[in-house]
Each structure stands twice: as structure tokens, then as C-alpha cells.
PDB file of C-alpha atoms in Angstrom:
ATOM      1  CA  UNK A1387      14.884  -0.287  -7.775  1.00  0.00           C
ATOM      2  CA  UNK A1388      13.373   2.831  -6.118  1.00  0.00           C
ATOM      3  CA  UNK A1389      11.661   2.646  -3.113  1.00  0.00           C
ATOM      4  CA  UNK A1390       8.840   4.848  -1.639  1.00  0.00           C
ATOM      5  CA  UNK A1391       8.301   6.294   1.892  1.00  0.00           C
ATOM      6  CA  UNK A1392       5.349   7.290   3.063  1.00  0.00           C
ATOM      7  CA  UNK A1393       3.026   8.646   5.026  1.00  0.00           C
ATOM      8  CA  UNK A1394      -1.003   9.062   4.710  1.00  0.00           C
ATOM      9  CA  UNK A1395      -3.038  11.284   6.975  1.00  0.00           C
ATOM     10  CA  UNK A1396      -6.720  12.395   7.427  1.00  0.00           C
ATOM     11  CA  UNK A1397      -6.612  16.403   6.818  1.00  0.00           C
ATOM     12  CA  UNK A1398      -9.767  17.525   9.497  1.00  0.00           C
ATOM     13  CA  UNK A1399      -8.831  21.373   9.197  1.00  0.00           C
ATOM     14  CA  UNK A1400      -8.411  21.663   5.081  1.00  0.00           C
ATOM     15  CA  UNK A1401      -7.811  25.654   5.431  1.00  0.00           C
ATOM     16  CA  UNK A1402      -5.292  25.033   7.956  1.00  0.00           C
ATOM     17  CA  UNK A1403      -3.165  23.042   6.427  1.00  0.00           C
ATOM     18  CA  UNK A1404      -3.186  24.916   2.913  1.00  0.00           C
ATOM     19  CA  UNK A1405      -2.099  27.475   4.595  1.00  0.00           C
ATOM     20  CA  UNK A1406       0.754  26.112   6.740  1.00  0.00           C
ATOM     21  CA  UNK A1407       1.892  24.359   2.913  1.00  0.00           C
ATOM     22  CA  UNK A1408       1.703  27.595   1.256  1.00  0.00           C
ATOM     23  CA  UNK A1409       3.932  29.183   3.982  1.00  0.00           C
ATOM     24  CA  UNK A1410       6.266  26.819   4.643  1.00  0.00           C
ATOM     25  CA  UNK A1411       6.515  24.769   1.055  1.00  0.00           C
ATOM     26  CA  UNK A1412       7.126  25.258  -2.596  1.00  0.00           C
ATOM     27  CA  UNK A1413       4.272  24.964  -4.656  1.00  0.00           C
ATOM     28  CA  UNK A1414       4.511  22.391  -7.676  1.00  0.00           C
ATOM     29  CA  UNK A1415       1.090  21.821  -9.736  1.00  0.00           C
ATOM     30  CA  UNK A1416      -2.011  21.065  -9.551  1.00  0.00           C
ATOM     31  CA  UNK A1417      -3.561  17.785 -10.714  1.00  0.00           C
ATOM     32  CA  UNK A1418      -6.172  15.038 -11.316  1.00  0.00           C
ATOM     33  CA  UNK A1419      -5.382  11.420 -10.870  1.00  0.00           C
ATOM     34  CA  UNK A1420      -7.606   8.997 -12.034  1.00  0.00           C
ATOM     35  CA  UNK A1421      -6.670   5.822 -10.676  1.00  0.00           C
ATOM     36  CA  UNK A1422      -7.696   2.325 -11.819  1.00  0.00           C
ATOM     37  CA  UNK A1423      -7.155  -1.009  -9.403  1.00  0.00           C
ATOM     38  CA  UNK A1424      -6.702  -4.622 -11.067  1.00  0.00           C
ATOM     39  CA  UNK A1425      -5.878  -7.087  -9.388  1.00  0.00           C
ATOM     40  CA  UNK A1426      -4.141 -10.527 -11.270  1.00  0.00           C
ATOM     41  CA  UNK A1427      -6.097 -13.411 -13.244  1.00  0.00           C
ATOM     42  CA  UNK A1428      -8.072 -15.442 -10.275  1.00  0.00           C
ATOM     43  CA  UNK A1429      -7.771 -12.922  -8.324  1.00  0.00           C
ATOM     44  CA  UNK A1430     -10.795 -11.213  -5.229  1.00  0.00           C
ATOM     45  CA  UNK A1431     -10.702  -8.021  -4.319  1.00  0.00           C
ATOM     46  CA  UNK A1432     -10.138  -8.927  -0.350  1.00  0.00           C
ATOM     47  CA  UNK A1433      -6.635 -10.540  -1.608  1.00  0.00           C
ATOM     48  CA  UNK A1434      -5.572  -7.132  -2.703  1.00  0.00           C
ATOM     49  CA  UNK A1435      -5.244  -5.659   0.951  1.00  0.00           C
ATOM     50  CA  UNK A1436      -4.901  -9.193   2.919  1.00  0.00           C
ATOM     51  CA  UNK A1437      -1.116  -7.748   3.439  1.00  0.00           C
ATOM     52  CA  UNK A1438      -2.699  -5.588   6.210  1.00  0.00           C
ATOM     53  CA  UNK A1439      -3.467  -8.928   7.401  1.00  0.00           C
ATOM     54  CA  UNK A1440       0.344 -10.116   7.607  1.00  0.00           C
ATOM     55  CA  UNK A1441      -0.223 -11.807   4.175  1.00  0.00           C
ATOM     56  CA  UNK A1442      -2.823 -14.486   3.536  1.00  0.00           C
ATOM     57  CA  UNK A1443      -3.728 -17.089   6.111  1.00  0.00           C
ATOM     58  CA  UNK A1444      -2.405 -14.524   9.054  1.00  0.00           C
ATOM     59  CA  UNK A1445      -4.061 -14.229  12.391  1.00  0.00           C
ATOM     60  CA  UNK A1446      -4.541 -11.005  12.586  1.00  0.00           C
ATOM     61  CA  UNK A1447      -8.195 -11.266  14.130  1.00  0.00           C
ATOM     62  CA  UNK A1448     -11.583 -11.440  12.626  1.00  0.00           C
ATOM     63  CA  UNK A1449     -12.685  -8.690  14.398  1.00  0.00           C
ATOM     64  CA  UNK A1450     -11.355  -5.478  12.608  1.00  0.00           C
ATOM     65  CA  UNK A1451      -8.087  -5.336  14.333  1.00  0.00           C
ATOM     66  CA  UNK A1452      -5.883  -5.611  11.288  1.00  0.00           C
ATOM     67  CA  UNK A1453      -5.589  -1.998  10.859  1.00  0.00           C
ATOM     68  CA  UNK A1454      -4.646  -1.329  14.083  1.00  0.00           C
ATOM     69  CA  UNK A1455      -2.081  -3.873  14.085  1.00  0.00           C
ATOM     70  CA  UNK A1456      -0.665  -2.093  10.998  1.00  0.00           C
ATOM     71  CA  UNK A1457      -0.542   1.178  12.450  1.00  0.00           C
ATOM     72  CA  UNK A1458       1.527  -0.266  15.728  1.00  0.00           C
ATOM     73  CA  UNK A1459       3.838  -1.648  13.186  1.00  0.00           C
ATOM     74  CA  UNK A1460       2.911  -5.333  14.786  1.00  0.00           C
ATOM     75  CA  UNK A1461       2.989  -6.871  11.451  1.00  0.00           C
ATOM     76  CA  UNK A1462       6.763  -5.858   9.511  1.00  0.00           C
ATOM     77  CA  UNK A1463       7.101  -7.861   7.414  1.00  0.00           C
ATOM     78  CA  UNK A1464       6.498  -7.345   3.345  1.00  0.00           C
ATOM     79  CA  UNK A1465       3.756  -8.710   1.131  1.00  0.00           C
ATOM     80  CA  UNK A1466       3.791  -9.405  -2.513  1.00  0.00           C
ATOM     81  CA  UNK A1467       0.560  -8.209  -3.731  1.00  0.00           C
ATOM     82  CA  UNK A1468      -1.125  -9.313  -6.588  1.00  0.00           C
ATOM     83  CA  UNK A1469      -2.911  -6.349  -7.490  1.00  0.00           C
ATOM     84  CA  UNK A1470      -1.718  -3.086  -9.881  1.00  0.00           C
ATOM     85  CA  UNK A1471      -2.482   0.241 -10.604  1.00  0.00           C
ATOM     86  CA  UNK A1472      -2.803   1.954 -13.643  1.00  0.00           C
ATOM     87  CA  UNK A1473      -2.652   5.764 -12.591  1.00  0.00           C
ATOM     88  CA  UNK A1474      -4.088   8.195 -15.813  1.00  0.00           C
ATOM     89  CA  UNK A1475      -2.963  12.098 -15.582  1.00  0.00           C
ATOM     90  CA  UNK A1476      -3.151  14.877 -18.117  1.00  0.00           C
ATOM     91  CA  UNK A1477       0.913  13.890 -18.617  1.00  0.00           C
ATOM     92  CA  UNK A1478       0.029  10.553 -19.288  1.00  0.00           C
ATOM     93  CA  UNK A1479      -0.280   7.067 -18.069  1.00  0.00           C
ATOM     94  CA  UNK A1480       1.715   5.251 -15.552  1.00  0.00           C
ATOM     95  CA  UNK A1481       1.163   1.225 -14.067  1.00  0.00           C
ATOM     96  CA  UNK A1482       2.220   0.514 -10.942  1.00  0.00           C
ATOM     97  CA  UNK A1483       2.840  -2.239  -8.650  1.00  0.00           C
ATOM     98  CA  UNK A1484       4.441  -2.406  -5.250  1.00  0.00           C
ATOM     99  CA  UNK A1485       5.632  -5.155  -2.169  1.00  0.00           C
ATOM    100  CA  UNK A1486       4.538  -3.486   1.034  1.00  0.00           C
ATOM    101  CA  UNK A1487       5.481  -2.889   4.187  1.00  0.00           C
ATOM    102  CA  UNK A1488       4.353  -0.561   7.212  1.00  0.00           C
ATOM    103  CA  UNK A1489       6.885   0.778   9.683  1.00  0.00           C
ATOM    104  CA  UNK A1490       5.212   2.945  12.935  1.00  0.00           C
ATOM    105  CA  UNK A1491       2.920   4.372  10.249  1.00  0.00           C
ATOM    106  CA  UNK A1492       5.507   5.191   7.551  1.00  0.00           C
ATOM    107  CA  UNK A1493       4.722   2.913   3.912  1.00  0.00           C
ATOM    108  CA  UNK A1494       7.744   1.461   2.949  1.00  0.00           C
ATOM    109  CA  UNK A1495       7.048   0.049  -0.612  1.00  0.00           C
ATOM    110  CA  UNK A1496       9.142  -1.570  -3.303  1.00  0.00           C
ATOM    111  CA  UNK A1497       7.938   0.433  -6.249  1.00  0.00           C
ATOM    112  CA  UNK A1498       7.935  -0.882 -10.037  1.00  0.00           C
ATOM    113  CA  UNK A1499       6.596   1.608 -11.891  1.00  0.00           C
ATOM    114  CA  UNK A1500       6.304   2.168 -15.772  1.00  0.00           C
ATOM    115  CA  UNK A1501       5.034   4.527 -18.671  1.00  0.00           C
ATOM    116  CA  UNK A1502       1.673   3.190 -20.501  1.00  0.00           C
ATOM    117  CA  UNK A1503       1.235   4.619 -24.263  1.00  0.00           C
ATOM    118  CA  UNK A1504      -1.697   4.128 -24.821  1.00  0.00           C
ATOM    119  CA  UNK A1505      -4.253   3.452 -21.555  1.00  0.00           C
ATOM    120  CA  UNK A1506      -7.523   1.946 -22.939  1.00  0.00           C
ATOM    121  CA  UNK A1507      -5.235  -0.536 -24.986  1.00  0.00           C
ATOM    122  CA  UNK A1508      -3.042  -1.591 -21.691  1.00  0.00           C
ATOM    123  CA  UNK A1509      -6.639  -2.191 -20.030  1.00  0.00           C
ATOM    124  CA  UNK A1510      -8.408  -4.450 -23.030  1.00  0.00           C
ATOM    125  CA  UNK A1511      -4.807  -6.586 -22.748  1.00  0.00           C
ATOM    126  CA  UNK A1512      -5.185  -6.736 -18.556  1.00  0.00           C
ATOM    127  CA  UNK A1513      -9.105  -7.951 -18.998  1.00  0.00           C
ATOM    128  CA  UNK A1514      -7.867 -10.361 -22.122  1.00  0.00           C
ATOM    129  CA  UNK A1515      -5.614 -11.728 -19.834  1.00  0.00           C
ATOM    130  CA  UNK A1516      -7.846 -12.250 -17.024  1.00  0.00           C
ATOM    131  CA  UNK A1517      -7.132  -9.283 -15.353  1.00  0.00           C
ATOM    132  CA  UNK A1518     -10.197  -7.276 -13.293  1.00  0.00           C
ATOM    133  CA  UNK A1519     -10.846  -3.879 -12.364  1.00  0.00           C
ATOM    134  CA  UNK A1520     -11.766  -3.953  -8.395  1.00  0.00           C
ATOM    135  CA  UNK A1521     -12.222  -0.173  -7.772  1.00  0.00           C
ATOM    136  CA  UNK A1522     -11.245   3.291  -8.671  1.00  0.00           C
ATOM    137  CA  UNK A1523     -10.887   7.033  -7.402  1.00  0.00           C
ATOM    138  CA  UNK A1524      -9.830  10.381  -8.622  1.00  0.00           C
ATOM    139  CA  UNK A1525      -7.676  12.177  -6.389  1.00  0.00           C
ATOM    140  CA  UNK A1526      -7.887  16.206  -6.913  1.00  0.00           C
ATOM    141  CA  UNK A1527      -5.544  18.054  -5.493  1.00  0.00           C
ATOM    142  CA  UNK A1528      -2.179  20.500  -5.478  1.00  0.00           C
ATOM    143  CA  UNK A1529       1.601  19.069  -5.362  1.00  0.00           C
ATOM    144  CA  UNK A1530       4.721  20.929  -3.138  1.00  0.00           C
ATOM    145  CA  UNK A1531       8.380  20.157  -2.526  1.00  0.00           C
ATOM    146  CA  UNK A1532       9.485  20.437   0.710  1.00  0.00           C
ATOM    147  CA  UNK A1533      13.370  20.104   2.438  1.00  0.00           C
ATOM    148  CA  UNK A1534      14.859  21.162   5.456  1.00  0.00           C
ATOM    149  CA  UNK A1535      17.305  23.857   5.430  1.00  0.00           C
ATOM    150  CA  UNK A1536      20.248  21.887   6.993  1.00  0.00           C
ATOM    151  CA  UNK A1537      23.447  21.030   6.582  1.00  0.00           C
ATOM    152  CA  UNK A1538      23.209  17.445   6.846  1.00  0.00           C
ATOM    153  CA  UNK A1539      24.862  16.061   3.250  1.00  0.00           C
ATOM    154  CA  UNK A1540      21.755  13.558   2.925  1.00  0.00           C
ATOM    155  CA  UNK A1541      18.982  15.891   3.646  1.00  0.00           C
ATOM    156  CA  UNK A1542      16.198  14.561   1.685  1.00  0.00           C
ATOM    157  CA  UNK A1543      13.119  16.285  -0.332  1.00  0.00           C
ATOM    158  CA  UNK A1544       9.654  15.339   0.295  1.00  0.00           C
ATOM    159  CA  UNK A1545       7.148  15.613  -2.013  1.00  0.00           C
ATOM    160  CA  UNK A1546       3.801  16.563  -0.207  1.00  0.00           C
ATOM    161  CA  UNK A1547       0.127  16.503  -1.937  1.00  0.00           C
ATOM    162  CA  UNK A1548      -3.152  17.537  -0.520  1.00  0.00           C
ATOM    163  CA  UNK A1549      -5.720  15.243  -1.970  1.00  0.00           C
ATOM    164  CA  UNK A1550      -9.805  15.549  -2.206  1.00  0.00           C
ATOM    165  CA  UNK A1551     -11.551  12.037  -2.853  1.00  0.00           C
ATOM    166  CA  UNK A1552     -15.380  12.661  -3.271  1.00  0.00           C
ATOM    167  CA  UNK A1553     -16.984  10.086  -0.518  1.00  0.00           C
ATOM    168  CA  UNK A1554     -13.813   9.666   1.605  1.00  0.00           C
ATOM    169  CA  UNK A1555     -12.190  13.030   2.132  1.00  0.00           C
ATOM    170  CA  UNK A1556      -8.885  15.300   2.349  1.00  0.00           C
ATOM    171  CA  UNK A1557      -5.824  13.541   2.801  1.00  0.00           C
ATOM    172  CA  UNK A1558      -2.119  14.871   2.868  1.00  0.00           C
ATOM    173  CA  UNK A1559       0.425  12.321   1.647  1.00  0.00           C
ATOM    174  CA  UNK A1560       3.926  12.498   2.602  1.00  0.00           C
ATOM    175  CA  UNK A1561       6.644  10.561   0.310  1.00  0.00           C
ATOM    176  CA  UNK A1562      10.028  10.667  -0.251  1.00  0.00           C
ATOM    177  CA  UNK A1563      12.018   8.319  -3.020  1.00  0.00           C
ATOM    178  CA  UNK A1564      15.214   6.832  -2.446  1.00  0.00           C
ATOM    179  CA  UNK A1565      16.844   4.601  -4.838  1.00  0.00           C
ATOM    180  CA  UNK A1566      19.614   3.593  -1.512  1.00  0.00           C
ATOM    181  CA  UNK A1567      17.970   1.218   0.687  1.00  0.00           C
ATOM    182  CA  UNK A1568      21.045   2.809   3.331  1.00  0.00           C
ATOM    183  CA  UNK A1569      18.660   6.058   3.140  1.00  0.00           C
ATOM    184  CA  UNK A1570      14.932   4.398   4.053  1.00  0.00           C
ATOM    185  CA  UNK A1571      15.563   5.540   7.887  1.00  0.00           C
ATOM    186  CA  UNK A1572      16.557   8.597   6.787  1.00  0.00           C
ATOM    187  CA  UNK A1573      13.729   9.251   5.034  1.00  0.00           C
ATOM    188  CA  UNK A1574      11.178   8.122   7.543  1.00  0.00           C
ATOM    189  CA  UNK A1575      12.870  10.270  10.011  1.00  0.00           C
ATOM    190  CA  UNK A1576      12.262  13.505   7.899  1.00  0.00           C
ATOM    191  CA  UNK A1577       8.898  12.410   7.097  1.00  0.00           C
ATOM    192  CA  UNK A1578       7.781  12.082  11.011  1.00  0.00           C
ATOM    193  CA  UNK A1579       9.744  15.282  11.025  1.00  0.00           C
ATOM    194  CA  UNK A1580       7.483  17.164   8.735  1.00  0.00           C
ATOM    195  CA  UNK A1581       4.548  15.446  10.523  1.00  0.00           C
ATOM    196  CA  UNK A1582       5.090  16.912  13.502  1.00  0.00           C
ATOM    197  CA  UNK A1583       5.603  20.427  12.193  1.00  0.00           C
ATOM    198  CA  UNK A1584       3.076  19.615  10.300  1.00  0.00           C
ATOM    199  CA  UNK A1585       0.619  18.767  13.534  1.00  0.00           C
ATOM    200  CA  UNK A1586      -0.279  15.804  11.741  1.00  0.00           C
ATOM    201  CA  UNK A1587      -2.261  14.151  15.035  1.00  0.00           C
ATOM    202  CA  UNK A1588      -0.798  10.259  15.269  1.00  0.00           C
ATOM    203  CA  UNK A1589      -4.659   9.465  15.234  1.00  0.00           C
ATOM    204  CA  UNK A1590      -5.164  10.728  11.723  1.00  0.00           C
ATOM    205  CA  UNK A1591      -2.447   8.482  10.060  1.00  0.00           C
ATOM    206  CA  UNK A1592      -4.214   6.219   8.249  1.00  0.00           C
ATOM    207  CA  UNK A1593      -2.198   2.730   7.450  1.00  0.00           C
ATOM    208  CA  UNK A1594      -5.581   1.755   5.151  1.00  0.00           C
ATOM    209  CA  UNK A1595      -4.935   1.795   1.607  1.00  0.00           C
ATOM    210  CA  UNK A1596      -7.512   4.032  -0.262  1.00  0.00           C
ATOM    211  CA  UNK A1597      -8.920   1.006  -2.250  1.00  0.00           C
ATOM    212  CA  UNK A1598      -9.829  -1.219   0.856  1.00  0.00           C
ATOM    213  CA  UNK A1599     -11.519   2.727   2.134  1.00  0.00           C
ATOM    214  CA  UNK A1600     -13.447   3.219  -0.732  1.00  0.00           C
ATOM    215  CA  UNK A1601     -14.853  -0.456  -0.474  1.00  0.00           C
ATOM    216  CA  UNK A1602     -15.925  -0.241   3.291  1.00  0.00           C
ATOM    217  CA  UNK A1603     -17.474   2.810   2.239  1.00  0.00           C
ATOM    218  CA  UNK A1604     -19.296   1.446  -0.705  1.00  0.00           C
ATOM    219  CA  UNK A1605     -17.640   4.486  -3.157  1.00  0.00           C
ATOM    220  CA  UNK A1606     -16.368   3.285  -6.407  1.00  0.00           C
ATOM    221  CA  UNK A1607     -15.635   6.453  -9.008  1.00  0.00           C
ATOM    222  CA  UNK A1608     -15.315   4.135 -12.273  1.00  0.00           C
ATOM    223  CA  UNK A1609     -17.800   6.074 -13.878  1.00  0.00           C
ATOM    224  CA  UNK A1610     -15.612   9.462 -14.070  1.00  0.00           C
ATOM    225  CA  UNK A1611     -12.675   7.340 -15.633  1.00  0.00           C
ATOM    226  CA  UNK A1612     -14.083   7.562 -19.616  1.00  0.00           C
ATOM    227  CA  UNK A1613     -11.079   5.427 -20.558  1.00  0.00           C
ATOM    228  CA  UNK A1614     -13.195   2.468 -18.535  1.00  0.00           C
ATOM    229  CA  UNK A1615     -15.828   3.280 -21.128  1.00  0.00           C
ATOM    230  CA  UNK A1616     -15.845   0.444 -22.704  1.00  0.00           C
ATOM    231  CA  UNK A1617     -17.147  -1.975 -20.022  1.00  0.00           C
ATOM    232  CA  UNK A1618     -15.169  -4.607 -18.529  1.00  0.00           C
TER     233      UNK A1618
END
């Protein structure tokens, strides 16, 4: 079972950092991502992110402080969400579902993912089943590969992607895959690494994921996903 590490990041000086990619990275594509967010039969919105919480029923505060928590890397330990992600791209269609966990910042997430045929059909099946859409977002942006030029056996690449999200922002994500739980330190090591040649400020990591953003900020981008067309 693979597993992802990552980081997330605010991008304040756009220019800047395309330029520092383009100089020090190799360019991959460019894409649009139009991601959809169910969560299970029964299911609230809130439950989807209560892992930033420490899972439900944690006392993490009711005054905000859950984030913050989550960026100190106060709260370890991993949560089984409910919720899933059906991710549409000119390639195709991919679902995706993940246990999380946040480590000083870095994601480290169980990752299930699988191919979808046929997207409108997998999303009349999720409602028929009880399933709801909570929010979605399209994410516009250009892909690199990155690795260090070292001689260390296990160096690891990092796939980097500069992301624009109409109502939230620029974002640079950070991710490497391993399929070797032996190499998760590893790869949050070259990921601060990067970060810091990077100048990725600690400030702008952002330990948030984008759904619970785009609900605090009211933005919901259904309407540009036509394979939602048919109502819900």
C-alpha cells in the first residue's frame, strides 16, 4: 500500500517561485483537476476534517486551535476518514481515499487510490448509495520532478505542483510516494529539504485540508465540474 508525503504551502510571491521551479526543476505538464468531495452514507461535512481535531470526540478546543495543534504536530496519531475523492483530469478519473496523519507539517497519508471508467456513472452509484457531494475545487496549475543530485542510494524524487484555486489562492504542494514504510523519514527529510531551498516560510505551511478552506471561505466550484450536471 503506497503511502504519500506531503507538504502544502501558501505561495505569496507566485513569480518567484515559478521562477526558482523553472531553474532548479524539471518541468512535467500542465493540468486541470477537478476535484469532487463525498463523504459516506450518514455522513456531515464537519466529520470529514474532525481528524484535525484528533478524531471525533477530541479536545482539541472550541476555539479555533485545532489547526494549530496540527501544525505543532500535537495531535500524531491517524484518523480513518469517512470521506473520498473522486479527482477528474483530461487522462481520466481517479477515487481516492486516505487515513491521515500530520508530522511537524509533513501529511503522512495511507493512500488507496483507483481508476474510475466512467465518472458520472461512479457518482449516480455514490448518491444511490447514500453517498453526498460536500464541496469541490479545480486546481490549475503546472507539474515538475525534482531530486537531489547525491549519492545517497535512497535519494528520493519529489513531485512538486504549483496550484491556482479561484477564491483561495496559489499553493505549492510537495509529495513524495513510497511504497516502504522504512522510507517515510526519508522522505519527509527531503521534503523539508526542498522547503527550505525552496524559502517556503514555516508560517505558510498550511496543515488545513483544501475542503475544510473552501468551506470557511464560503467557495464551492461545483458548478465548473459538468460531470455534477445532473444534480445531486
Amino acid at each position: 500500500m503506497a503511502t504519500e508525503v506531503e507538504l502544502k504551502a501558501w505561495v505569496r510571491d507566485q513569480a518567484a517561485m515559478q521562477l526558482l521551479l523553472n531553474r532548479i526543476c524539471v518541468f512535467e505538464y500542465e493540468y486541470i483537476k477537478k476535484d469532487i468531495y463525498l463523504h459516506g452514507p450518514g455522513g456531515k461535512p464537519e466529520e470529514s476534517w474532525a481528524h484535525w481535531n484528533g478524531g471525533p470526540g477530541a479536545a482539541a478546543g472550541a476555539d479555533g486551535t485545532a489547526a494549530q495543534l496540527q501544525k505543532s504536530g500535537a495531535v500524531p496519531v491517524p484518523f480513518h476518514a469517512r470521506d473520498f475523492r473522486l479527482r477528474i483530469e483530461e487522462s481520466g478519473a481517479t477515487c481516492t481515499f486516505k487515513d491521515r496523519r500530520l508530522d511537524q507539517g509533513v501529511e503522512v497519508n495511507r493512500e488507496v487510490e483507483f481508476s474510475v471508467s466512467d465518472a458520472p456513472a461512479f457518482l449516480e452509484l455514490a448518491r444511490r448509495i447514500g453517498c453526498a457531494v460536500f464541496s469541490c475545487k479545480v486546481k490549475r496549475g503546472r507539474r515538475y520532478r525534482y531530486e537531489r543530485d547525491t549519492a545517497d542510494a535512497a535519494r528520493l524524487p519529489l513531485v512538486i505542483e504549483m496550484s491556482a484555486i479561484a477564491g483561495l489562492g496559489v499553493f505549492i504542494e510537495v509529495e513524495c510516494v513510497v511504497d516502504d514504510p522504512a522510507l517515510q523519514e526519508a522522505a519527509a527529510r527531503e521534503i523539508r529539504h526542498f522547503a527550505g531551498i525552496a524559502g517556503i516560510d514555516r508560517g505558510d505551511i498550511e496543515a488545513t485540508p483544501y475542503a475544510k478552506l473552501l468551506s470557511d471561505r464560503g467557495v464551492n466550484q461545483c458548478s465548473e465540474i459538468a460531470e455534477l450536471s445532473g444534480g445531486e
